[in-house]
mmCIF file of C-alpha atoms in Angstrom:
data_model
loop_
_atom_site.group_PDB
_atom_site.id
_atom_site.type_symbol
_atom_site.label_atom_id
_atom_site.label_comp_id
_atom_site.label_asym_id
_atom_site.label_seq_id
_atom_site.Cartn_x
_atom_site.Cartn_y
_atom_site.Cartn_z
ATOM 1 C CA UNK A 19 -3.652 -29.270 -4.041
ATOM 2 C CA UNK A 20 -3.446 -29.561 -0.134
ATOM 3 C CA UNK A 21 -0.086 -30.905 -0.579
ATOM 4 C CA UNK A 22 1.129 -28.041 -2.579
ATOM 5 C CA UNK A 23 0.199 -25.372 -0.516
ATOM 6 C CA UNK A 24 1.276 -26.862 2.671
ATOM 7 C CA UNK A 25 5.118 -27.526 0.696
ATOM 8 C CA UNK A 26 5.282 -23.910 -0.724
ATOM 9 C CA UNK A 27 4.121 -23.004 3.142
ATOM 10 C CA UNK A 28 7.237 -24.666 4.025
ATOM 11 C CA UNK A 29 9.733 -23.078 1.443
ATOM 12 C CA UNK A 30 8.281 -20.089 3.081
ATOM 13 C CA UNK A 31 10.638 -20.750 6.521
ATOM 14 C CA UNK A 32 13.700 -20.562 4.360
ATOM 15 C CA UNK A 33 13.250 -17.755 2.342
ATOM 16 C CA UNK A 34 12.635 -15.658 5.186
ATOM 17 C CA UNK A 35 15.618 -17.107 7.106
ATOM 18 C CA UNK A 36 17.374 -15.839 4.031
ATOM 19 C CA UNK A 37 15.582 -12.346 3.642
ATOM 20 C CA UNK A 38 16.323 -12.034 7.453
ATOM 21 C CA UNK A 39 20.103 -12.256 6.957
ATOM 22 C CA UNK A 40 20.635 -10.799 3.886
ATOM 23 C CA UNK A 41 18.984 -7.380 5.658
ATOM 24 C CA UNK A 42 20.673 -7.571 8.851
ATOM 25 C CA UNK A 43 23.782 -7.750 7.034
ATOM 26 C CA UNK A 44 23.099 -5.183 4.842
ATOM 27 C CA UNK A 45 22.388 -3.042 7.985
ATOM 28 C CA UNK A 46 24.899 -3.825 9.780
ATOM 29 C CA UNK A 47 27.482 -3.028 7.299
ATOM 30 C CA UNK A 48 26.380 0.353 6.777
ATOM 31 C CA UNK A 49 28.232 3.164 8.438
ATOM 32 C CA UNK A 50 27.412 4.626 11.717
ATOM 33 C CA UNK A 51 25.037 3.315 14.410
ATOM 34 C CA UNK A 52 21.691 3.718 16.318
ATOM 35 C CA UNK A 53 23.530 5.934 19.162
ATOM 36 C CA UNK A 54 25.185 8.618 16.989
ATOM 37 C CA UNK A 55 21.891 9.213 14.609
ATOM 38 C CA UNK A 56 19.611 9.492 17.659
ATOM 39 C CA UNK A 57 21.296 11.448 19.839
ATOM 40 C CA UNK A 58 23.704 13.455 17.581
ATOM 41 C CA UNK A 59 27.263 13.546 16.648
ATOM 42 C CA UNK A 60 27.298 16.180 19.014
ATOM 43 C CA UNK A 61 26.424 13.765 22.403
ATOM 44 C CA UNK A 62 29.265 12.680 24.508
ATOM 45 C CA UNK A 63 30.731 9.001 23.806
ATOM 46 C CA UNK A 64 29.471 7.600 26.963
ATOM 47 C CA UNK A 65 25.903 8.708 26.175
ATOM 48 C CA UNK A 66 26.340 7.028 22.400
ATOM 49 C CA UNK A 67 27.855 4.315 24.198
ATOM 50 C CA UNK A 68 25.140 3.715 26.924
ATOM 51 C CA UNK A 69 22.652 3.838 24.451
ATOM 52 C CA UNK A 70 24.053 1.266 21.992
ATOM 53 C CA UNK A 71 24.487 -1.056 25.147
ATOM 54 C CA UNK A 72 20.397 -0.699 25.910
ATOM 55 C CA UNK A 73 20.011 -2.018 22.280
ATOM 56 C CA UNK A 74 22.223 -4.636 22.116
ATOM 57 C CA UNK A 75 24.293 -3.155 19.477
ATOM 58 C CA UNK A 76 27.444 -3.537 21.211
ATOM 59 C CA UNK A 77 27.425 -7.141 20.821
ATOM 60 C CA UNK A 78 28.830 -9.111 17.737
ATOM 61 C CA UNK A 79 26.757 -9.188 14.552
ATOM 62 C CA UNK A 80 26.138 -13.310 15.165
ATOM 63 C CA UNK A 81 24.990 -13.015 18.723
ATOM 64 C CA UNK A 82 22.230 -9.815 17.252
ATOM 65 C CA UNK A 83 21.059 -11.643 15.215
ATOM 66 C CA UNK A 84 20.444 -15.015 16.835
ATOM 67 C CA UNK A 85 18.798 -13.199 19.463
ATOM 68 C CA UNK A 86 16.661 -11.356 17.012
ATOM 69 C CA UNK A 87 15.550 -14.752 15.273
ATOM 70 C CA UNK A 88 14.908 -16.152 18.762
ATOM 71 C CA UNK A 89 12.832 -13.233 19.743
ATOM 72 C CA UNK A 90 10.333 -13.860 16.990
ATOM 73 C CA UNK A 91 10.640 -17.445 17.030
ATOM 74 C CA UNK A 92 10.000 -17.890 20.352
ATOM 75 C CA UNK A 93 8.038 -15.160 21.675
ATOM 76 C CA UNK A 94 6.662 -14.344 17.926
ATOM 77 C CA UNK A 95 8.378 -10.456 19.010
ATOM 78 C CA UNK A 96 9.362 -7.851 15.998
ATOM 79 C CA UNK A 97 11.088 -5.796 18.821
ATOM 80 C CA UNK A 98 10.765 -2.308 19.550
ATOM 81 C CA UNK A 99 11.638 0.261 17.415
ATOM 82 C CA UNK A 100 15.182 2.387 18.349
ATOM 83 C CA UNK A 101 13.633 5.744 17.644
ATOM 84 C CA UNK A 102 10.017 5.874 19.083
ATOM 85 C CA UNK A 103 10.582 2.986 21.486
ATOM 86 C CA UNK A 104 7.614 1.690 20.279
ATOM 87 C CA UNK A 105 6.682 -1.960 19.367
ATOM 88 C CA UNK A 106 7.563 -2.560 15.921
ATOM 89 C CA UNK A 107 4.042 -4.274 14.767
ATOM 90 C CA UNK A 108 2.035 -1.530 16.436
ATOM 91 C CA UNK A 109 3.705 0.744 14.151
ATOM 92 C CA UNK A 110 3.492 -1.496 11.108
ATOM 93 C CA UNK A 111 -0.241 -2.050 11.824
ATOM 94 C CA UNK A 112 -0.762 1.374 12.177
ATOM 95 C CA UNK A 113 0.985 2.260 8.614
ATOM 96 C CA UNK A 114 -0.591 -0.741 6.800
ATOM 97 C CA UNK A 115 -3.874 -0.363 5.932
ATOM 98 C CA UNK A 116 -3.035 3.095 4.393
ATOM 99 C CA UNK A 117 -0.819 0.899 2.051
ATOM 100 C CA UNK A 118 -3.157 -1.987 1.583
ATOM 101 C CA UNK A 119 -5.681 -0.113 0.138
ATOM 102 C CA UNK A 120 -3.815 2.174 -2.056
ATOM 103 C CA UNK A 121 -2.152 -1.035 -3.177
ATOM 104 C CA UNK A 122 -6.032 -2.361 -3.833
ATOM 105 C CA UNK A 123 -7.095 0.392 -5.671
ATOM 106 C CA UNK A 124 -4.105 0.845 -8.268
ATOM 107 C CA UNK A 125 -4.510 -3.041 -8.993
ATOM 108 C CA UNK A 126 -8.305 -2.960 -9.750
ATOM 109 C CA UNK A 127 -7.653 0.516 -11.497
ATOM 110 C CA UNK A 128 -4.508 -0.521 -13.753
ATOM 111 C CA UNK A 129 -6.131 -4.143 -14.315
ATOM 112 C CA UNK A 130 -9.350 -2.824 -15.652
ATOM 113 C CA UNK A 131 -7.367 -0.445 -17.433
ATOM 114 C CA UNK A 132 -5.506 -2.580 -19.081
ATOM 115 C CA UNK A 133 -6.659 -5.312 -19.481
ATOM 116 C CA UNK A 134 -9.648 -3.936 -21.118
ATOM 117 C CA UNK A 135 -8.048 -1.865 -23.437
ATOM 118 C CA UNK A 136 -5.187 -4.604 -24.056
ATOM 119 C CA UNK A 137 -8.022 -6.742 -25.506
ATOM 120 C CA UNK A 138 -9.739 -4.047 -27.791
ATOM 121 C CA UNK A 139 -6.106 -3.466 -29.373
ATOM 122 C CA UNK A 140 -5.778 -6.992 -29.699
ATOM 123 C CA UNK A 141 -8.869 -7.725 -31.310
ATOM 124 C CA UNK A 142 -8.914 -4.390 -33.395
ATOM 125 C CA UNK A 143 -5.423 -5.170 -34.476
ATOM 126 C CA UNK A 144 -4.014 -2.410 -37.051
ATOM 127 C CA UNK A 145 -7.510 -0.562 -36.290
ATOM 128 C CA UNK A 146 -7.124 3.503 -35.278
ATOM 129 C CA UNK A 147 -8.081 2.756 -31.579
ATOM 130 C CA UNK A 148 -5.498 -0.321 -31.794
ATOM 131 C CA UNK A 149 -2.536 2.443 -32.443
ATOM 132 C CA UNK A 150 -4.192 4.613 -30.223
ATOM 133 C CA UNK A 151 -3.848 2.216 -27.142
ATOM 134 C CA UNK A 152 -0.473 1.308 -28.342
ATOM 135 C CA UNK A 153 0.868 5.528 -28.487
ATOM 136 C CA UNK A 154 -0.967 6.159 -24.802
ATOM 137 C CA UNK A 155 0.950 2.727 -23.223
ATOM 138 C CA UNK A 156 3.877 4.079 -24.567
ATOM 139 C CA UNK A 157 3.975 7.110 -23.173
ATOM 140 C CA UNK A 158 2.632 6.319 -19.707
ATOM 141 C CA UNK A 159 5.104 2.839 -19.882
ATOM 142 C CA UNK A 160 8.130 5.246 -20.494
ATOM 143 C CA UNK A 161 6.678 8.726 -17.781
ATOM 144 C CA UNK A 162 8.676 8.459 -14.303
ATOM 145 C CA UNK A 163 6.239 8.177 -11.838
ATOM 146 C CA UNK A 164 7.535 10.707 -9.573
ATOM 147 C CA UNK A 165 6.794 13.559 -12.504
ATOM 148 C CA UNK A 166 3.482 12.060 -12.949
ATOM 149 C CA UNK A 167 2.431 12.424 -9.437
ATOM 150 C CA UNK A 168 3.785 15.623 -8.911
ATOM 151 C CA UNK A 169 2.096 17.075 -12.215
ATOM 152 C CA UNK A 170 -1.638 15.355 -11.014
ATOM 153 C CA UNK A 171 -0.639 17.398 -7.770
ATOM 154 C CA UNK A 172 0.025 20.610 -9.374
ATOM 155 C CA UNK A 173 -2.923 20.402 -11.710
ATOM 156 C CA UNK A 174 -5.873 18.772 -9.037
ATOM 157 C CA UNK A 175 -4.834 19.853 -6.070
ATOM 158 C CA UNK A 176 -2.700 23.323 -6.502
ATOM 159 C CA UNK A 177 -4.540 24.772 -9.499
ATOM 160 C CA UNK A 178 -7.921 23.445 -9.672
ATOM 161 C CA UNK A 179 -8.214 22.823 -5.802
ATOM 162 C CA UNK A 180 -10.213 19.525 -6.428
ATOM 163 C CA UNK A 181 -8.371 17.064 -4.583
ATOM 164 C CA UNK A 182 -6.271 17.425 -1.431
ATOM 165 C CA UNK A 183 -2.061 16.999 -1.790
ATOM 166 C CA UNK A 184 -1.255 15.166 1.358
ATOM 167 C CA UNK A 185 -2.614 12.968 4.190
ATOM 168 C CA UNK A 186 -4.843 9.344 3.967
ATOM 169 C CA UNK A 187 -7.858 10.723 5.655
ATOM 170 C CA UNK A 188 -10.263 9.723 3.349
ATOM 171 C CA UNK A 189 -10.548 8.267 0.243
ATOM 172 C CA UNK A 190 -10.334 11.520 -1.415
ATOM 173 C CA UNK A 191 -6.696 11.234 -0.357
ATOM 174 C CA UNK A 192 -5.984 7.714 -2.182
ATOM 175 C CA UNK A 193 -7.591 9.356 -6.017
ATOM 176 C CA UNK A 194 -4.229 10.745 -7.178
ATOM 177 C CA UNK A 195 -1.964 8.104 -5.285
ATOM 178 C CA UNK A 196 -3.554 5.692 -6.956
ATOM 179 C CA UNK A 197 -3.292 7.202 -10.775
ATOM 180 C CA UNK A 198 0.268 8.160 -9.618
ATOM 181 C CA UNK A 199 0.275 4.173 -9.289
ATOM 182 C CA UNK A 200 -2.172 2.595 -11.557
ATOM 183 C CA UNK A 201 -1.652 4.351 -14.580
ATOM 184 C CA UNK A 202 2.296 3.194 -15.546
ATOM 185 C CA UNK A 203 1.144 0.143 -13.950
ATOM 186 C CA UNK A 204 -1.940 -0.312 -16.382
ATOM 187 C CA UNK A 205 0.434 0.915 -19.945
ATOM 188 C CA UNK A 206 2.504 -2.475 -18.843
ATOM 189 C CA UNK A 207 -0.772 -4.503 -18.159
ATOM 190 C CA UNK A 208 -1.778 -3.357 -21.816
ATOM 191 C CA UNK A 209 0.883 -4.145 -23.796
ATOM 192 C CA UNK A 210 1.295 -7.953 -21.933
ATOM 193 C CA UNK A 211 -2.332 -8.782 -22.187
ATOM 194 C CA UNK A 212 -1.925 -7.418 -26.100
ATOM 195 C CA UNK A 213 1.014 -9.503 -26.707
ATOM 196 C CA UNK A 214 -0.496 -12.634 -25.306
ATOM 197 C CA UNK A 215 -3.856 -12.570 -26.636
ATOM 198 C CA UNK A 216 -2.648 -11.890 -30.520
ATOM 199 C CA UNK A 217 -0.177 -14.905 -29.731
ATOM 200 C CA UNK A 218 -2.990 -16.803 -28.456
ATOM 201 C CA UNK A 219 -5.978 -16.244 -31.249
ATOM 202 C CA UNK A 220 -3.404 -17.378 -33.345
ATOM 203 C CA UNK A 221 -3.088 -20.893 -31.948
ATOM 204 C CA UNK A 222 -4.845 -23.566 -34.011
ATOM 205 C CA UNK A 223 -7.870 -25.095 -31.198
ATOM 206 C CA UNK A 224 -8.647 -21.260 -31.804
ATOM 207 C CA UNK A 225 -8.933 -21.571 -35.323
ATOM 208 C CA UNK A 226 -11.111 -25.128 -34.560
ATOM 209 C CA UNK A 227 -13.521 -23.268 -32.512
ATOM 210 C CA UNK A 228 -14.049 -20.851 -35.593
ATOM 211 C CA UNK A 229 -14.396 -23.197 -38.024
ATOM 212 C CA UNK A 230 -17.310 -25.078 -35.911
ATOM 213 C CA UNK A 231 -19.314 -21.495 -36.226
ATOM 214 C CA UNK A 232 -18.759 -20.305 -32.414
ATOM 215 C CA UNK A 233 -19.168 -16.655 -32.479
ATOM 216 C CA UNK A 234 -16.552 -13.955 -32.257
ATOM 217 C CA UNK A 235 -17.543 -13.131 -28.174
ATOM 218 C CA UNK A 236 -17.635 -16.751 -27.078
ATOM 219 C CA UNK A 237 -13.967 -17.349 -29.116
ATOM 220 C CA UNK A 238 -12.421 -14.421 -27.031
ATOM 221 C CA UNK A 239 -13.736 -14.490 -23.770
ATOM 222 C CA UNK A 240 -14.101 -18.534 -23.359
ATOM 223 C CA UNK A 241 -11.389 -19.719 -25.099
ATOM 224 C CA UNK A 242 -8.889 -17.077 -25.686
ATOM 225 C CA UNK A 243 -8.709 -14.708 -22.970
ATOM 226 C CA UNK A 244 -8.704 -17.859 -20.277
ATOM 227 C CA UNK A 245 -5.751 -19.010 -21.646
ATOM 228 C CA UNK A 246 -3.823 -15.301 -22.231
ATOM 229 C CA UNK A 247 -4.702 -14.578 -18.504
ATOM 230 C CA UNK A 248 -1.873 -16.658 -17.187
ATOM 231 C CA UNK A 249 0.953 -14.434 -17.881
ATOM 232 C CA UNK A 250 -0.905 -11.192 -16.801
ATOM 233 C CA UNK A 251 -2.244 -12.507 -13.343
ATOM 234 C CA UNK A 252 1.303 -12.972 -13.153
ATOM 235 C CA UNK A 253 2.612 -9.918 -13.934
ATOM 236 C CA UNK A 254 -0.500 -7.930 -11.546
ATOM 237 C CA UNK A 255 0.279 -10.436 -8.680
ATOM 238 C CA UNK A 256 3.867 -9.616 -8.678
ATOM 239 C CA UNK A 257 2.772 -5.957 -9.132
ATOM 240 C CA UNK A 258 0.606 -6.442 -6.158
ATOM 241 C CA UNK A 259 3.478 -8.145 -3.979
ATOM 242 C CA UNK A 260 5.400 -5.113 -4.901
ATOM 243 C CA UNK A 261 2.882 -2.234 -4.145
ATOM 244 C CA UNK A 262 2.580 -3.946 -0.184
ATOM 245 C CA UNK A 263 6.062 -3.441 -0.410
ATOM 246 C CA UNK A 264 4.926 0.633 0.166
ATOM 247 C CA UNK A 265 4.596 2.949 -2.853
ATOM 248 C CA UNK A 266 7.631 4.817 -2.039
ATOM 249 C CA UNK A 267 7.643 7.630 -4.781
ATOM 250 C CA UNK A 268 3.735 8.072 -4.377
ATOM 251 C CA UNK A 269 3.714 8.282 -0.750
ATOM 252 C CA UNK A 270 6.572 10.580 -0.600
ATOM 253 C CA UNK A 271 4.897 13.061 -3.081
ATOM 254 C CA UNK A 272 1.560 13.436 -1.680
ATOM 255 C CA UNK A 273 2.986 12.478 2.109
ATOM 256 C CA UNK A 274 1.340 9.540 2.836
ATOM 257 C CA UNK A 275 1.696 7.856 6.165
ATOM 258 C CA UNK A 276 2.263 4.030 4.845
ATOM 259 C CA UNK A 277 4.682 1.314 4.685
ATOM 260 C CA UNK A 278 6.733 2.834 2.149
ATOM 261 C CA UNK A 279 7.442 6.158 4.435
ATOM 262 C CA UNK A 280 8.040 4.227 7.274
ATOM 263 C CA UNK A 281 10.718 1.899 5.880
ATOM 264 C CA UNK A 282 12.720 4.826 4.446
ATOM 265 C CA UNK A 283 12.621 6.959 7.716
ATOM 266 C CA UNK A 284 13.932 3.413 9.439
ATOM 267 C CA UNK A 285 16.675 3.526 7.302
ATOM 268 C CA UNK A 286 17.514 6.983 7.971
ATOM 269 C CA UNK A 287 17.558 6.392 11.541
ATOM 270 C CA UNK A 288 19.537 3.080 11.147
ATOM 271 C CA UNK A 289 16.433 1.331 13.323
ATOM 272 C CA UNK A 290 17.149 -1.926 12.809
ATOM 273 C CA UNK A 291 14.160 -3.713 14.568
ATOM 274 C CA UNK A 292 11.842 -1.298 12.583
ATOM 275 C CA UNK A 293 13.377 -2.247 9.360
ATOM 276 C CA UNK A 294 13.552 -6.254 9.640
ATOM 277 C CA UNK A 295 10.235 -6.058 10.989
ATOM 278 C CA UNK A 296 8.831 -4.715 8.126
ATOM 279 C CA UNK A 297 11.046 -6.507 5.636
ATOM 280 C CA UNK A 298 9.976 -9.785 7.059
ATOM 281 C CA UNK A 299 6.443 -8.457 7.714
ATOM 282 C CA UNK A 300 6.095 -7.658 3.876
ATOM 283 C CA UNK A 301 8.391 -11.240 2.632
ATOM 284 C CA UNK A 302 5.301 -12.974 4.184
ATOM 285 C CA UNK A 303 2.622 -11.440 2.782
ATOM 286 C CA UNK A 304 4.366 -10.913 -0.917
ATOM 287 C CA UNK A 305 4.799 -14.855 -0.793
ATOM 288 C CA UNK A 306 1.310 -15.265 0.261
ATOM 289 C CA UNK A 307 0.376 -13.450 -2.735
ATOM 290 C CA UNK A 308 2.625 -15.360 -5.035
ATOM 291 C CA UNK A 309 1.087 -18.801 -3.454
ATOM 292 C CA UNK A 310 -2.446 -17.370 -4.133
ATOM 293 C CA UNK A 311 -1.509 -16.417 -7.815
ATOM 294 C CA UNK A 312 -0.224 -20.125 -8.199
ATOM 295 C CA UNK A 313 -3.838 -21.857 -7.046
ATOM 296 C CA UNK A 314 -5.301 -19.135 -9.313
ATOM 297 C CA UNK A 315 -4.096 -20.948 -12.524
ATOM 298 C CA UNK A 316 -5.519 -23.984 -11.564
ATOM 299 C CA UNK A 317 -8.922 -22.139 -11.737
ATOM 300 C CA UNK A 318 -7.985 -21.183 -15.056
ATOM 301 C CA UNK A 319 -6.078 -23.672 -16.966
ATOM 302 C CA UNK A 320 -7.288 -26.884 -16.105
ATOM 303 C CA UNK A 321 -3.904 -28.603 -17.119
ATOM 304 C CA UNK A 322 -2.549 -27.172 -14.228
ATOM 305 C CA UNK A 323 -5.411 -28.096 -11.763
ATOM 306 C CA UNK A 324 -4.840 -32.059 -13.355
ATOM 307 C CA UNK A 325 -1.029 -31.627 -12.166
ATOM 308 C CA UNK A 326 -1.856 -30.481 -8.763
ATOM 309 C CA UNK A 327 -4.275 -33.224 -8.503
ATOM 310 C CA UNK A 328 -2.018 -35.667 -9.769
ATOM 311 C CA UNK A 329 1.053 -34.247 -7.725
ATOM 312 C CA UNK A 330 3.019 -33.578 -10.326
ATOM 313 C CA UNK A 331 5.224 -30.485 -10.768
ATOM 314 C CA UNK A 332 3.782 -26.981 -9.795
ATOM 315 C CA UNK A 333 3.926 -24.302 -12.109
ATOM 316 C CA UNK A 334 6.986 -22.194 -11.070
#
């Protein structure tokens, strides 16, 4: 197991090498640049000029980015962000946590959601509540989340005055956020963990364990649900990965001061430390996440714990 997570540790270093370039690129090839945005197409050349020079942007695209790489290589620097001339992981600190926990609480929401329900359908297959669960998943699976959040802010916050519409204050502020979040997320959780557990009370070691007289409860949570887990820790650690990534459409409706706002007024501005920073800021923790999913199905299937133990092939 040590092995394993010290080799996926290592693919880490090239994947962000890659991430790295692919977004400087990216940057670099879009139109317009640092000096014109923040002073104005109406400042003189020499100003633009001047100030493109203090960031380095007058040199060629190689050079910038070697001596970006260096930067954080070297002297473990995210650089200093273009518009508020601010370090770049100050800022990112600053935004994080907001993001972190709304991230936190629309995974434990949509799991419990989901999951819970997803295995009621399953089990109640054909049964009322079973096309019930199936109707609701559909329609939240298919709402834009955009619509959704701005109808739980017209109905919570601008007609019944229950909940505030903007700000991360408290967590008063993360309650529709979060269902903006969790509640699309949880219709997908529903119909996977559905799908996988009919597929898996159908295999035949389930039909063993029946025939030996083990009860209904122990068949579905011991023997059933361990192995239909797999492909939805998947599917909520990915979903997890993502939501670091900053819940762009909730955070813009409600105005939330987190990763997702941050990275989109960066790209606006064209502030290119601000932007890699928090690209390669979230690449690292999403493949954290991914890593930690991985060692979580060897605490599930123990087929997979006998390959890391053997050092065979990881499941990938």
């Amino acid at each position: 197991m040590s092995k394993y997570i010290v080799k996926r540790l290592l693919y880490m270093i090239p994947v962000l090498l890659g991430v790295s370039f692919l977004v400087f690129t990216i940057l670099s090839l879009t139109p317009g640049d640092p000096g014109s945005i923040i002073l104005g197409i109406t400042a003189k050349k020499e100003d633009i000029a001047a100030l493109n020079a203090e960031f380095g942007y007058d040199q060629p695209f190689l050079i910038r980015f070697l001596n970006y790489i260096g930067d954080i290589v070297f002297h473990f620097d995210l650089g200093t962000s273009y518009a508020t001339r601010q370090p770049v992981l100050d800022s990112i600190l600053a935004r994080f946590p907001n993001t972190f926990l709304l991230a936190v609480l629309s995974m434990c929401l949509s799991s419990a959601i989901g999951m819970a329900m997803g295995i009621y359908s399953a089990v109640r297959q054909y049964s009322a509540m079973d096309h019930v669960c199936v109707v609701v998943a559909l329609v939240f699976a298919s709402m834009p989340s955009f619509w959704l959040g701005l109808m739980l802010l017209i109905l919570f916050s601008l007609k019944l005055g229950w909940l505030p519409s903007f700000g991360a204050s408290t967590l008063r502020h993360f309650i529709l956020p979060t269902l903006t979040i969790s509640l699309p997320s949880a219709a997908g959780t529903l119909r996977l963990t559905r799908s996988t557990m009919l597929e898996t009370v159908r295999q035949e070691y389930i039909r063993t364990a029946k025939a030996k007289g083990a009860s209904n409860r122990r068949v579905i949570w011991k023997h059933a649900l361990r192995n239909a887990l797999l492909p939805v820790i998947t599917s909520l650690g990915g979903g997890f990965g993502a939501s670091l990534g900053g819940a762009i459409i909730a955070e813009t409706v409600f105005a939330m001061p987190g990763m997702g706002t941050l990275m989109t007024t960066a790209i606006r501005q064209k502030d290119v430390p601000m932007v890699m920073g928090a690209t390669l800021f979230l690449a690292v923790l999403f493949s954290v996440i991914i890593l930690i999913v991985d060692i979580l199905y060897a605490f599930i299937d123990p087929r997979i714990k006998a390959k890391y133990q053997n050092g065979g092939k990881s499941r990938e």
